Amino acid sequence: MPLPASSSDSSSAPARPLILALETSCDETAVALCDGLGNILAAAISSQIPDHQPYGGVVPELASRNHLLRIRPLITQVMEEAGMEFADIDAFAATAGPGLASSLLIGNTVAKSLAMTCGKPFVAVNHLEGHLLSPFIGRPEGIQPGVALIVSGGHTLLIHLRGTGDYQLLGRTRDDAAGEAFDKVARMLGLPYPGGPVIDRLAKTGDPAAFPFPRSMKDSGDFAFSFSGLKTSMLYLLPQLGDSAASRLPDLCASFQEAVVDVLVSKTLKAARSVGERWVSVSGGVSCNSRLRQVFTERCARAKLGLLLAEPSHTTDNAAMIAFAAAHRIRQGITSPLDSDIDPNLSLTSNPVPA
Ligand code: KG4
Ligand code: ZN
């Protein structure tokens, strides 16, 4: 199915193609509309955090049921905000993986149904590519080659980003993802889900040097990560502190956070040096962390490395990043067949490459 050519003329009409993207890989239902240049025209997100909070984590059946209830009103909201009709849309995109199968199916089925009904192409987007490219949303310089850190609840990946669709995995976590460590440690401390934002807030009044948590694999000589030892250290420390743990909560949060941040920043900068890139980009839910952003900013400036941090609104799961990734894939001539399947374990390096 041919797509209108990407245009950047100065008329007030948005550049083609217009893409409506759906993100339902986990517990956020999100919809976004972007133009052929990757500008986000409208976006909406419905967080399910309050629905899953009583269970201390995401319940897959609850997530998919909520996606089903929320996706339609969100699409209507985005179309109205952008002042568009379905007939105006040139392509429909959805996250195809990785993620929860029953959640992925909702966004995928809705986007494919719209594509079929409107006779327009469908684009299956890798959720990790969405995160990877999210620091470039709204930047006039376009996708820059560099070293990219993706830190979320499900992933901790270091990628050599050589161009759109050209991604080399440098290293990943061997156990827990960084966000998962934040969430599990928060639970140990009696804090609500998701733990990252709460630890971030409490850490602001704590001493990051109060407890010497381990910096696992900081000097391992490769680009792999491990956060399970750090989690176990907290598990052993809490009974030793006994009743005083409650009053030391800010110190515990600040010290734990400092250990995670130190390893993430040190290894990313080492990776940039190792592959000879001058740019570092950081994305995913944990990249919202205020201390991580501060330390990256300071250490990249010292190392004379360029730094692109995803905008806070594009760090946790959102559809703007899916629409943006779809726009770049469409520019490369890549669309997906309507019988393409979801893949809960989709890897970043298995993305389709331009013919
Ligand atoms: O990218 P995301 O929304 O979902 C995945 O694809 O996994 O990331 C969610 C993760 C959660 O583990 C959450 O605790 C963490 O991001 N997170 C944070 C912060 N905000 C969200 N971690 C540390 N500091 C934050 N401010
Ligand atoms: Zn994510």
mmCIF file of C-alpha atoms and ligand atoms in Angstrom:
data_model
loop_
_atom_site.group_PDB
_atom_site.id
_atom_site.type_symbol
_atom_site.label_atom_id
_atom_site.label_comp_id
_atom_site.label_asym_id
_atom_site.label_seq_id
_atom_site.Cartn_x
_atom_site.Cartn_y
_atom_site.Cartn_z
ATOM 1 C CA MET A 1 0.000 0.000 0.000
ATOM 2 C CA PRO A 2 1.686 3.272 -1.063
ATOM 3 C CA LEU A 3 2.125 5.970 1.560
ATOM 4 C CA PRO A 4 2.060 9.709 0.858
ATOM 5 C CA ALA A 5 5.614 11.006 0.625
ATOM 6 C CA SER A 6 7.033 12.733 3.692
ATOM 7 C CA SER A 7 6.797 16.458 3.210
ATOM 8 C CA SER A 8 8.088 19.411 5.194
ATOM 9 C CA ASP A 9 6.520 22.271 3.243
ATOM 10 C CA SER A 10 5.866 25.381 5.237
ATOM 11 C CA SER A 11 2.054 25.293 4.807
ATOM 12 C CA SER A 12 0.062 24.771 8.007
ATOM 13 C CA ALA A 13 -0.875 21.179 6.972
ATOM 14 C CA PRO A 14 1.090 18.588 8.984
ATOM 15 C CA ALA A 15 3.800 16.640 7.133
ATOM 16 C CA ARG A 16 2.674 13.271 5.724
ATOM 17 C CA PRO A 17 2.366 10.471 6.564
ATOM 18 C CA LEU A 18 0.143 10.909 9.640
ATOM 19 C CA ILE A 19 0.494 7.967 12.013
ATOM 20 C CA LEU A 20 -1.835 6.878 14.826
ATOM 21 C CA ALA A 21 0.057 4.677 17.311
ATOM 22 C CA LEU A 22 -1.150 2.507 20.198
ATOM 23 C CA GLU A 23 0.962 1.290 23.137
ATOM 24 C CA THR A 24 -0.449 -1.467 25.357
ATOM 25 C CA SER A 25 2.590 -3.617 26.193
ATOM 26 C CA CYS A 26 2.207 -3.493 29.979
ATOM 27 C CA ASP A 27 0.048 -1.392 32.308
ATOM 28 C CA GLU A 28 -0.242 1.928 30.467
ATOM 29 C CA THR A 29 -2.876 2.397 27.761
ATOM 30 C CA ALA A 30 -1.521 5.059 25.430
ATOM 31 C CA VAL A 31 -2.414 6.611 22.073
ATOM 32 C CA ALA A 32 -0.496 9.199 20.025
ATOM 33 C CA LEU A 33 -0.707 10.836 16.647
ATOM 34 C CA CYS A 34 2.426 12.059 14.919
ATOM 35 C CA ASP A 35 3.355 13.478 11.525
ATOM 36 C CA GLY A 36 5.905 12.208 9.020
ATOM 37 C CA LEU A 37 8.665 14.265 10.641
ATOM 38 C CA GLY A 38 8.013 12.630 14.018
ATOM 39 C CA ASN A 39 6.295 15.688 15.540
ATOM 40 C CA ILE A 40 3.695 14.610 18.104
ATOM 41 C CA LEU A 41 0.353 16.259 17.225
ATOM 42 C CA ALA A 42 -1.679 14.780 20.106
ATOM 43 C CA ALA A 43 -1.116 12.132 22.764
ATOM 44 C CA ALA A 44 -3.057 10.634 25.667
ATOM 45 C CA ILE A 45 -2.236 8.078 28.306
ATOM 46 C CA SER A 46 -4.277 6.252 30.904
ATOM 47 C CA SER A 47 -2.171 4.935 33.754
ATOM 48 C CA GLN A 48 -3.303 1.750 35.465
ATOM 49 C CA ILE A 49 -0.988 2.223 38.451
ATOM 50 C CA PRO A 50 -3.850 2.632 40.983
ATOM 51 C CA ASP A 51 -5.470 -0.587 39.665
ATOM 52 C CA HIS A 52 -2.325 -2.676 40.220
ATOM 53 C CA GLN A 53 -1.038 -0.951 43.376
ATOM 54 C CA PRO A 54 -2.966 -3.222 45.808
ATOM 55 C CA TYR A 55 -1.167 -6.250 44.293
ATOM 56 C CA GLY A 56 2.346 -4.738 44.446
ATOM 57 C CA GLY A 57 2.919 -5.306 40.707
ATOM 58 C CA VAL A 58 1.186 -5.672 37.358
ATOM 59 C CA VAL A 59 -1.584 -8.313 37.146
ATOM 60 C CA PRO A 60 -1.725 -9.338 33.442
ATOM 61 C CA GLU A 61 -5.468 -10.172 33.278
ATOM 62 C CA LEU A 62 -6.381 -6.878 34.927
ATOM 63 C CA ALA A 63 -4.064 -4.983 32.547
ATOM 64 C CA SER A 64 -5.581 -6.450 29.371
ATOM 65 C CA ARG A 65 -9.157 -5.895 30.587
ATOM 66 C CA ASN A 66 -8.336 -2.257 31.354
ATOM 67 C CA HIS A 67 -6.687 -1.772 27.927
ATOM 68 C CA LEU A 68 -9.876 -3.049 26.307
ATOM 69 C CA LEU A 69 -12.028 -0.604 28.280
ATOM 70 C CA ARG A 70 -9.784 2.430 27.814
ATOM 71 C CA ILE A 71 -8.329 2.229 24.319
ATOM 72 C CA ARG A 72 -11.434 3.381 22.412
ATOM 73 C CA PRO A 73 -12.108 6.571 24.465
ATOM 74 C CA LEU A 74 -8.395 7.428 24.319
ATOM 75 C CA ILE A 75 -8.331 7.123 20.509
ATOM 76 C CA THR A 76 -11.396 9.391 20.296
ATOM 77 C CA GLN A 77 -9.708 11.894 22.644
ATOM 78 C CA VAL A 78 -6.516 12.033 20.555
ATOM 79 C CA MET A 79 -8.384 12.317 17.229
ATOM 80 C CA GLU A 80 -10.536 15.163 18.590
ATOM 81 C CA GLU A 81 -7.542 16.969 20.094
ATOM 82 C CA ALA A 82 -5.761 16.813 16.731
ATOM 83 C CA GLY A 83 -8.953 17.699 14.828
ATOM 84 C CA MET A 84 -8.578 14.623 12.590
ATOM 85 C CA GLU A 85 -10.849 11.962 11.088
ATOM 86 C CA PHE A 86 -9.757 8.345 10.563
ATOM 87 C CA ALA A 87 -9.734 9.073 6.821
ATOM 88 C CA ASP A 88 -6.900 11.590 7.469
ATOM 89 C CA ILE A 89 -4.615 8.908 8.975
ATOM 90 C CA ASP A 90 -2.042 7.373 6.600
ATOM 91 C CA ALA A 91 -0.820 4.474 8.789
ATOM 92 C CA PHE A 92 -1.721 2.736 12.053
ATOM 93 C CA ALA A 93 0.990 1.463 14.403
ATOM 94 C CA ALA A 94 1.070 -0.636 17.569
ATOM 95 C CA THR A 95 3.642 -2.142 19.893
ATOM 96 C CA ALA A 96 4.225 -5.762 18.874
ATOM 97 C CA GLY A 97 6.576 -6.730 21.741
ATOM 98 C CA PRO A 98 8.258 -7.263 24.072
ATOM 99 C CA GLY A 99 5.576 -7.180 26.766
ATOM 100 C CA LEU A 100 2.614 -9.043 28.229
ATOM 101 C CA ALA A 101 0.960 -11.160 25.515
ATOM 102 C CA SER A 102 -2.623 -10.440 26.593
ATOM 103 C CA SER A 103 -1.896 -6.695 26.737
ATOM 104 C CA LEU A 104 0.019 -6.522 23.434
ATOM 105 C CA LEU A 105 -2.890 -8.263 21.688
ATOM 106 C CA ILE A 106 -5.317 -5.425 22.508
ATOM 107 C CA GLY A 107 -3.349 -2.576 20.897
ATOM 108 C CA ASN A 108 -2.251 -4.780 18.025
ATOM 109 C CA THR A 109 -5.748 -5.993 17.183
ATOM 110 C CA VAL A 110 -7.255 -2.505 17.388
ATOM 111 C CA ALA A 111 -4.522 -0.947 15.186
ATOM 112 C CA LYS A 112 -4.804 -3.732 12.604
ATOM 113 C CA SER A 113 -8.617 -3.447 12.563
ATOM 114 C CA LEU A 114 -8.361 0.301 11.934
ATOM 115 C CA ALA A 115 -5.731 -0.260 9.223
ATOM 116 C CA MET A 116 -7.927 -2.853 7.511
ATOM 117 C CA THR A 117 -11.116 -0.781 7.785
ATOM 118 C CA CYS A 118 -9.433 2.380 6.489
ATOM 119 C CA GLY A 119 -7.395 0.524 3.839
ATOM 120 C CA LYS A 120 -4.116 1.924 5.225
ATOM 121 C CA PRO A 121 -0.817 0.227 6.193
ATOM 122 C CA PHE A 122 -0.052 -1.230 9.616
ATOM 123 C CA VAL A 123 3.341 -0.829 11.343
ATOM 124 C CA ALA A 124 4.401 -3.227 14.131
ATOM 125 C CA VAL A 125 6.790 -1.393 16.465
ATOM 126 C CA ASN A 126 9.333 -2.856 18.867
ATOM 127 C CA HIS A 127 8.676 -1.322 22.306
ATOM 128 C CA LEU A 128 12.434 -1.159 22.953
ATOM 129 C CA GLU A 129 13.004 0.757 19.721
ATOM 130 C CA GLY A 130 10.341 3.177 20.968
ATOM 131 C CA HIS A 131 12.324 3.757 24.176
ATOM 132 C CA LEU A 132 15.653 3.828 22.288
ATOM 133 C CA LEU A 133 14.546 6.598 19.893
ATOM 134 C CA SER A 134 12.493 8.568 22.465
ATOM 135 C CA PRO A 135 15.356 10.973 23.423
ATOM 136 C CA PHE A 136 15.285 12.221 19.812
ATOM 137 C CA ILE A 137 11.584 13.218 19.797
ATOM 138 C CA GLY A 138 11.281 16.887 18.919
ATOM 139 C CA ARG A 139 15.037 17.312 18.259
ATOM 140 C CA PRO A 140 15.795 18.953 14.939
ATOM 141 C CA GLU A 141 19.150 17.162 14.547
ATOM 142 C CA GLY A 142 17.448 13.757 13.986
ATOM 143 C CA ILE A 143 18.777 10.377 15.129
ATOM 144 C CA GLN A 144 22.427 10.684 16.266
ATOM 145 C CA PRO A 145 24.803 7.715 16.352
ATOM 146 C CA GLY A 146 25.937 7.071 19.919
ATOM 147 C CA VAL A 147 25.677 4.799 22.919
ATOM 148 C CA ALA A 148 22.158 4.371 24.303
ATOM 149 C CA LEU A 149 21.148 3.214 27.760
ATOM 150 C CA ILE A 150 17.597 1.870 28.073
ATOM 151 C CA VAL A 151 16.599 1.530 31.732
ATOM 152 C CA SER A 152 13.053 0.467 32.501
ATOM 153 C CA GLY A 153 11.053 -1.899 34.681
ATOM 154 C CA GLY A 154 11.716 -4.808 32.348
ATOM 155 C CA HIS A 155 15.038 -3.952 30.680
ATOM 156 C CA THR A 156 18.531 -2.621 31.278
ATOM 157 C CA LEU A 157 20.318 -2.491 27.939
ATOM 158 C CA LEU A 158 23.387 -0.764 26.537
ATOM 159 C CA ILE A 159 23.096 -0.348 22.778
ATOM 160 C CA HIS A 160 25.449 0.975 20.131
ATOM 161 C CA LEU A 161 23.010 3.049 18.074
ATOM 162 C CA ARG A 162 24.610 3.353 14.634
ATOM 163 C CA GLY A 163 21.513 4.633 12.801
ATOM 164 C CA THR A 164 17.767 3.963 12.549
ATOM 165 C CA GLY A 165 17.327 0.189 12.663
ATOM 166 C CA ASP A 166 21.065 -0.437 13.098
ATOM 167 C CA TYR A 167 21.439 -1.441 16.740
ATOM 168 C CA GLN A 168 24.213 -3.494 18.310
ATOM 169 C CA LEU A 169 23.683 -4.888 21.792
ATOM 170 C CA LEU A 170 26.695 -4.068 23.988
ATOM 171 C CA GLY A 171 25.374 -5.403 27.293
ATOM 172 C CA ARG A 172 22.283 -6.170 29.355
ATOM 173 C CA THR A 173 21.378 -7.084 32.913
ATOM 174 C CA ARG A 174 22.100 -10.654 33.959
ATOM 175 C CA ASP A 175 19.249 -10.660 36.478
ATOM 176 C CA ASP A 176 16.917 -7.852 37.578
ATOM 177 C CA ALA A 177 16.298 -4.768 35.453
ATOM 178 C CA ALA A 178 17.181 -1.496 37.207
ATOM 179 C CA GLY A 179 13.496 -0.505 37.521
ATOM 180 C CA GLU A 180 12.663 -3.950 38.866
ATOM 181 C CA ALA A 181 15.343 -3.452 41.553
ATOM 182 C CA PHE A 182 13.776 -0.078 42.483
ATOM 183 C CA ASP A 183 10.326 -1.728 42.685
ATOM 184 C CA LYS A 184 11.501 -4.744 44.729
ATOM 185 C CA VAL A 185 13.578 -2.666 47.164
ATOM 186 C CA ALA A 186 10.644 -0.282 47.614
ATOM 187 C CA ARG A 187 8.479 -3.258 48.521
ATOM 188 C CA MET A 188 11.068 -4.379 51.125
ATOM 189 C CA LEU A 189 10.940 -0.865 52.571
ATOM 190 C CA GLY A 190 7.138 -0.967 52.751
ATOM 191 C CA LEU A 191 6.760 1.625 49.980
ATOM 192 C CA PRO A 192 4.020 1.495 47.299
ATOM 193 C CA TYR A 193 4.338 0.295 43.661
ATOM 194 C CA PRO A 194 5.936 1.546 41.467
ATOM 195 C CA GLY A 195 8.899 2.070 43.756
ATOM 196 C CA GLY A 196 11.123 4.195 41.503
ATOM 197 C CA PRO A 197 9.329 7.550 41.883
ATOM 198 C CA VAL A 198 8.871 7.060 45.663
ATOM 199 C CA ILE A 199 12.539 6.166 46.259
ATOM 200 C CA ASP A 200 13.558 9.123 44.057
ATOM 201 C CA ARG A 201 11.460 11.477 46.239
ATOM 202 C CA LEU A 202 12.577 10.089 49.614
ATOM 203 C CA ALA A 203 16.248 10.032 48.524
ATOM 204 C CA LYS A 204 16.244 13.825 48.140
ATOM 205 C CA THR A 205 16.524 14.268 51.914
ATOM 206 C CA GLY A 206 18.830 11.272 52.507
ATOM 207 C CA ASP A 207 22.603 10.778 52.597
ATOM 208 C CA PRO A 208 23.791 8.813 49.530
ATOM 209 C CA ALA A 209 26.935 7.729 51.417
ATOM 210 C CA ALA A 210 25.113 6.518 54.580
ATOM 211 C CA PHE A 211 25.209 2.830 53.568
ATOM 212 C CA PRO A 212 27.975 1.428 51.325
ATOM 213 C CA PHE A 213 25.847 -0.694 48.963
ATOM 214 C CA PRO A 214 27.811 -2.797 46.437
ATOM 215 C CA ARG A 215 28.444 -1.532 42.886
ATOM 216 C CA SER A 216 28.037 -4.955 41.257
ATOM 217 C CA MET A 217 29.943 -5.474 38.004
ATOM 218 C CA LYS A 218 31.032 -1.820 37.850
ATOM 219 C CA ASP A 219 34.552 -2.919 36.904
ATOM 220 C CA SER A 220 33.670 -6.228 35.230
ATOM 221 C CA GLY A 221 35.374 -5.228 31.971
ATOM 222 C CA ASP A 222 32.221 -5.907 29.931
ATOM 223 C CA PHE A 223 28.924 -4.035 29.604
ATOM 224 C CA ALA A 224 26.724 -6.425 31.561
ATOM 225 C CA PHE A 225 24.810 -5.356 34.680
ATOM 226 C CA SER A 226 23.598 -7.134 37.814
ATOM 227 C CA PHE A 227 21.264 -5.703 40.442
ATOM 228 C CA SER A 228 20.251 -8.790 42.412
ATOM 229 C CA GLY A 229 23.244 -8.515 44.807
ATOM 230 C CA LEU A 230 22.265 -4.959 45.664
ATOM 231 C CA LYS A 231 18.729 -6.102 46.415
ATOM 232 C CA THR A 232 20.069 -8.919 48.632
ATOM 233 C CA SER A 233 22.285 -6.414 50.529
ATOM 234 C CA MET A 234 19.179 -4.430 51.388
ATOM 235 C CA LEU A 235 17.418 -7.625 52.455
ATOM 236 C CA TYR A 236 20.238 -8.460 54.935
ATOM 237 C CA LEU A 237 20.687 -4.884 56.140
ATOM 238 C CA LEU A 238 17.057 -4.254 57.160
ATOM 239 C CA PRO A 239 16.883 -6.802 60.031
ATOM 240 C CA GLN A 240 20.209 -5.443 61.366
ATOM 241 C CA LEU A 241 18.717 -1.944 61.519
ATOM 242 C CA GLY A 242 15.597 -3.216 63.288
ATOM 243 C CA ASP A 243 13.269 -0.440 64.453
ATOM 244 C CA SER A 244 15.674 2.302 63.353
ATOM 245 C CA ALA A 245 15.098 1.349 59.660
ATOM 246 C CA ALA A 246 11.945 3.495 59.510
ATOM 247 C CA SER A 247 13.771 6.649 60.607
ATOM 248 C CA ARG A 248 16.644 5.887 58.181
ATOM 249 C CA LEU A 249 14.315 5.537 55.159
ATOM 250 C CA PRO A 250 15.673 8.602 53.291
ATOM 251 C CA ASP A 251 19.291 7.415 53.858
ATOM 252 C CA LEU A 252 18.416 3.883 52.714
ATOM 253 C CA CYS A 253 16.729 5.208 49.565
ATOM 254 C CA ALA A 254 19.533 7.673 48.762
ATOM 255 C CA SER A 255 22.285 5.057 49.275
ATOM 256 C CA PHE A 256 20.497 2.396 47.215
ATOM 257 C CA GLN A 257 19.737 4.880 44.426
ATOM 258 C CA GLU A 258 23.342 6.121 44.405
ATOM 259 C CA ALA A 259 24.648 2.569 43.895
ATOM 260 C CA VAL A 260 22.295 1.981 40.919
ATOM 261 C CA VAL A 261 23.075 5.377 39.379
ATOM 262 C CA ASP A 262 26.842 5.004 39.827
ATOM 263 C CA VAL A 263 26.924 1.672 37.966
ATOM 264 C CA LEU A 264 24.565 2.822 35.179
ATOM 265 C CA VAL A 265 26.456 6.040 34.473
ATOM 266 C CA SER A 266 29.974 4.542 34.801
ATOM 267 C CA LYS A 267 29.267 1.670 32.417
ATOM 268 C CA THR A 268 27.505 3.854 29.845
ATOM 269 C CA LEU A 269 30.440 6.271 29.729
ATOM 270 C CA LYS A 270 32.905 3.374 29.458
ATOM 271 C CA ALA A 271 30.854 1.948 26.583
ATOM 272 C CA ALA A 272 30.914 5.306 24.746
ATOM 273 C CA ARG A 273 34.704 5.438 25.110
ATOM 274 C CA SER A 274 35.053 1.823 24.035
ATOM 275 C CA VAL A 275 33.101 2.176 20.763
ATOM 276 C CA GLY A 276 34.425 5.699 20.111
ATOM 277 C CA GLU A 277 31.088 7.551 20.143
ATOM 278 C CA ARG A 278 30.709 11.162 21.342
ATOM 279 C CA TRP A 279 26.984 10.962 22.219
ATOM 280 C CA VAL A 280 25.096 9.221 24.997
ATOM 281 C CA SER A 281 21.304 8.879 25.150
ATOM 282 C CA VAL A 282 19.214 7.647 28.078
ATOM 283 C CA SER A 283 15.604 6.409 27.988
ATOM 284 C CA GLY A 284 13.039 4.198 29.760
ATOM 285 C CA GLY A 285 11.112 4.662 32.997
ATOM 286 C CA VAL A 286 14.189 4.828 35.248
ATOM 287 C CA SER A 287 15.640 7.664 33.117
ATOM 288 C CA CYS A 288 13.021 9.832 34.847
ATOM 289 C CA ASN A 289 15.110 9.475 38.035
ATOM 290 C CA SER A 290 16.311 12.912 39.122
ATOM 291 C CA ARG A 291 19.658 11.717 40.515
ATOM 292 C CA LEU A 292 20.393 9.644 37.378
ATOM 293 C CA ARG A 293 19.728 12.711 35.212
ATOM 294 C CA GLN A 294 21.919 14.904 37.439
ATOM 295 C CA VAL A 295 24.869 12.482 37.506
ATOM 296 C CA PHE A 296 24.677 11.829 33.745
ATOM 297 C CA THR A 297 24.628 15.588 33.113
ATOM 298 C CA GLU A 298 27.668 16.214 35.357
ATOM 299 C CA ARG A 299 29.768 13.269 34.187
ATOM 300 C CA CYS A 300 29.023 13.689 30.461
ATOM 301 C CA ALA A 301 30.011 17.370 30.717
ATOM 302 C CA ARG A 302 33.283 16.365 32.430
ATOM 303 C CA ALA A 303 33.956 13.691 29.795
ATOM 304 C CA LYS A 304 32.982 16.123 26.991
ATOM 305 C CA LEU A 305 30.281 13.757 25.748
ATOM 306 C CA GLY A 306 26.973 14.938 24.269
ATOM 307 C CA LEU A 307 23.950 13.836 26.297
ATOM 308 C CA LEU A 308 20.349 13.297 25.218
ATOM 309 C CA LEU A 309 17.941 12.506 28.051
ATOM 310 C CA ALA A 310 14.396 11.501 27.074
ATOM 311 C CA GLU A 311 11.872 14.195 28.078
ATOM 312 C CA PRO A 312 10.315 13.115 31.416
ATOM 313 C CA SER A 313 6.910 12.633 29.721
ATOM 314 C CA HIS A 314 8.548 10.213 27.242
ATOM 315 C CA THR A 315 10.456 8.116 29.816
ATOM 316 C CA THR A 316 7.775 5.779 31.184
ATOM 317 C CA ASP A 317 5.664 3.859 28.668
ATOM 318 C CA ASN A 318 3.897 6.150 26.204
ATOM 319 C CA ALA A 319 2.596 6.034 22.623
ATOM 320 C CA ALA A 320 4.469 9.131 21.398
ATOM 321 C CA MET A 321 7.642 7.028 21.290
ATOM 322 C CA ILE A 322 5.804 4.300 19.329
ATOM 323 C CA ALA A 323 4.458 6.838 16.825
ATOM 324 C CA PHE A 324 7.943 8.389 16.501
ATOM 325 C CA ALA A 325 9.620 4.988 15.900
ATOM 326 C CA ALA A 326 6.887 4.102 13.372
ATOM 327 C CA ALA A 327 7.511 7.385 11.516
ATOM 328 C CA HIS A 328 11.197 6.510 11.182
ATOM 329 C CA ARG A 329 10.443 2.954 10.013
ATOM 330 C CA ILE A 330 7.931 4.253 7.435
ATOM 331 C CA ARG A 331 10.579 6.653 6.136
ATOM 332 C CA GLN A 332 12.739 3.585 5.535
ATOM 333 C CA GLY A 333 9.875 1.981 3.599
ATOM 334 C CA ILE A 334 9.078 -0.531 6.336
ATOM 335 C CA THR A 335 5.454 -1.504 7.073
ATOM 336 C CA SER A 336 4.100 -4.803 8.456
ATOM 337 C CA PRO A 337 1.673 -7.395 7.092
ATOM 338 C CA LEU A 338 -1.725 -7.613 8.788
ATOM 339 C CA ASP A 339 -1.002 -11.233 9.720
ATOM 340 C CA SER A 340 2.195 -10.283 11.604
ATOM 341 C CA ASP A 341 2.041 -11.585 15.150
ATOM 342 C CA ILE A 342 2.862 -10.108 18.546
ATOM 343 C CA ASP A 343 6.041 -11.421 20.205
ATOM 344 C CA PRO A 344 6.214 -11.089 24.030
ATOM 345 C CA ASN A 345 9.999 -11.739 23.825
ATOM 346 C CA LEU A 346 10.804 -9.585 20.796
ATOM 347 C CA SER A 347 14.447 -8.486 20.841
ATOM 348 C CA LEU A 348 15.759 -5.142 19.660
ATOM 349 C CA THR A 349 18.230 -6.681 17.248
ATOM 350 C CA SER A 350 15.495 -8.701 15.502
ATOM 351 C CA ASN A 351 13.944 -5.541 14.019
ATOM 352 C CA PRO A 352 13.235 -5.614 10.291
ATOM 353 C CA VAL A 353 15.946 -3.860 8.281
ATOM 354 C CA PRO A 354 15.242 -1.772 5.197
ATOM 355 C CA ALA A 355 15.305 -3.772 1.952
HETATM 356 O O1 KG4 B 1 9.546 2.215 30.868
HETATM 357 P P1 KG4 B 1 8.586 1.816 31.913
HETATM 358 O O2 KG4 B 1 7.326 2.652 32.085
HETATM 359 O O3 KG4 B 1 8.063 0.367 31.710
HETATM 360 C C1 KG4 B 1 8.822 -0.676 31.167
HETATM 361 O O4 KG4 B 1 8.929 -0.755 29.919
HETATM 362 O O5 KG4 B 1 9.333 -1.473 32.007
HETATM 363 O O6 KG4 B 1 9.396 1.765 33.305
HETATM 364 C C2 KG4 B 1 8.753 1.533 34.522
HETATM 365 C C3 KG4 B 1 9.824 1.495 35.595
HETATM 366 C C4 KG4 B 1 9.318 1.054 36.963
HETATM 367 O O7 KG4 B 1 10.172 0.034 37.440
HETATM 368 C C5 KG4 B 1 9.448 2.320 37.811
HETATM 369 O O8 KG4 B 1 9.708 2.067 39.180
HETATM 370 C C6 KG4 B 1 10.619 3.024 37.149
HETATM 371 O O9 KG4 B 1 10.420 2.795 35.765
HETATM 372 N N1 KG4 B 1 10.646 4.457 37.426
HETATM 373 C C7 KG4 B 1 11.629 5.064 38.124
HETATM 374 C C8 KG4 B 1 11.270 6.418 38.243
HETATM 375 N N2 KG4 B 1 10.078 6.610 37.580
HETATM 376 C C9 KG4 B 1 9.716 5.385 37.091
HETATM 377 N N3 KG4 B 1 12.756 4.560 38.667
HETATM 378 C C10 KG4 B 1 13.553 5.413 39.341
HETATM 379 N N4 KG4 B 1 13.267 6.727 39.515
HETATM 380 C C11 KG4 B 1 12.143 7.270 38.976
HETATM 381 N N5 KG4 B 1 11.875 8.574 39.145
HETATM 382 ZN ZN ZN B 2 8.790 0.395 28.543
#
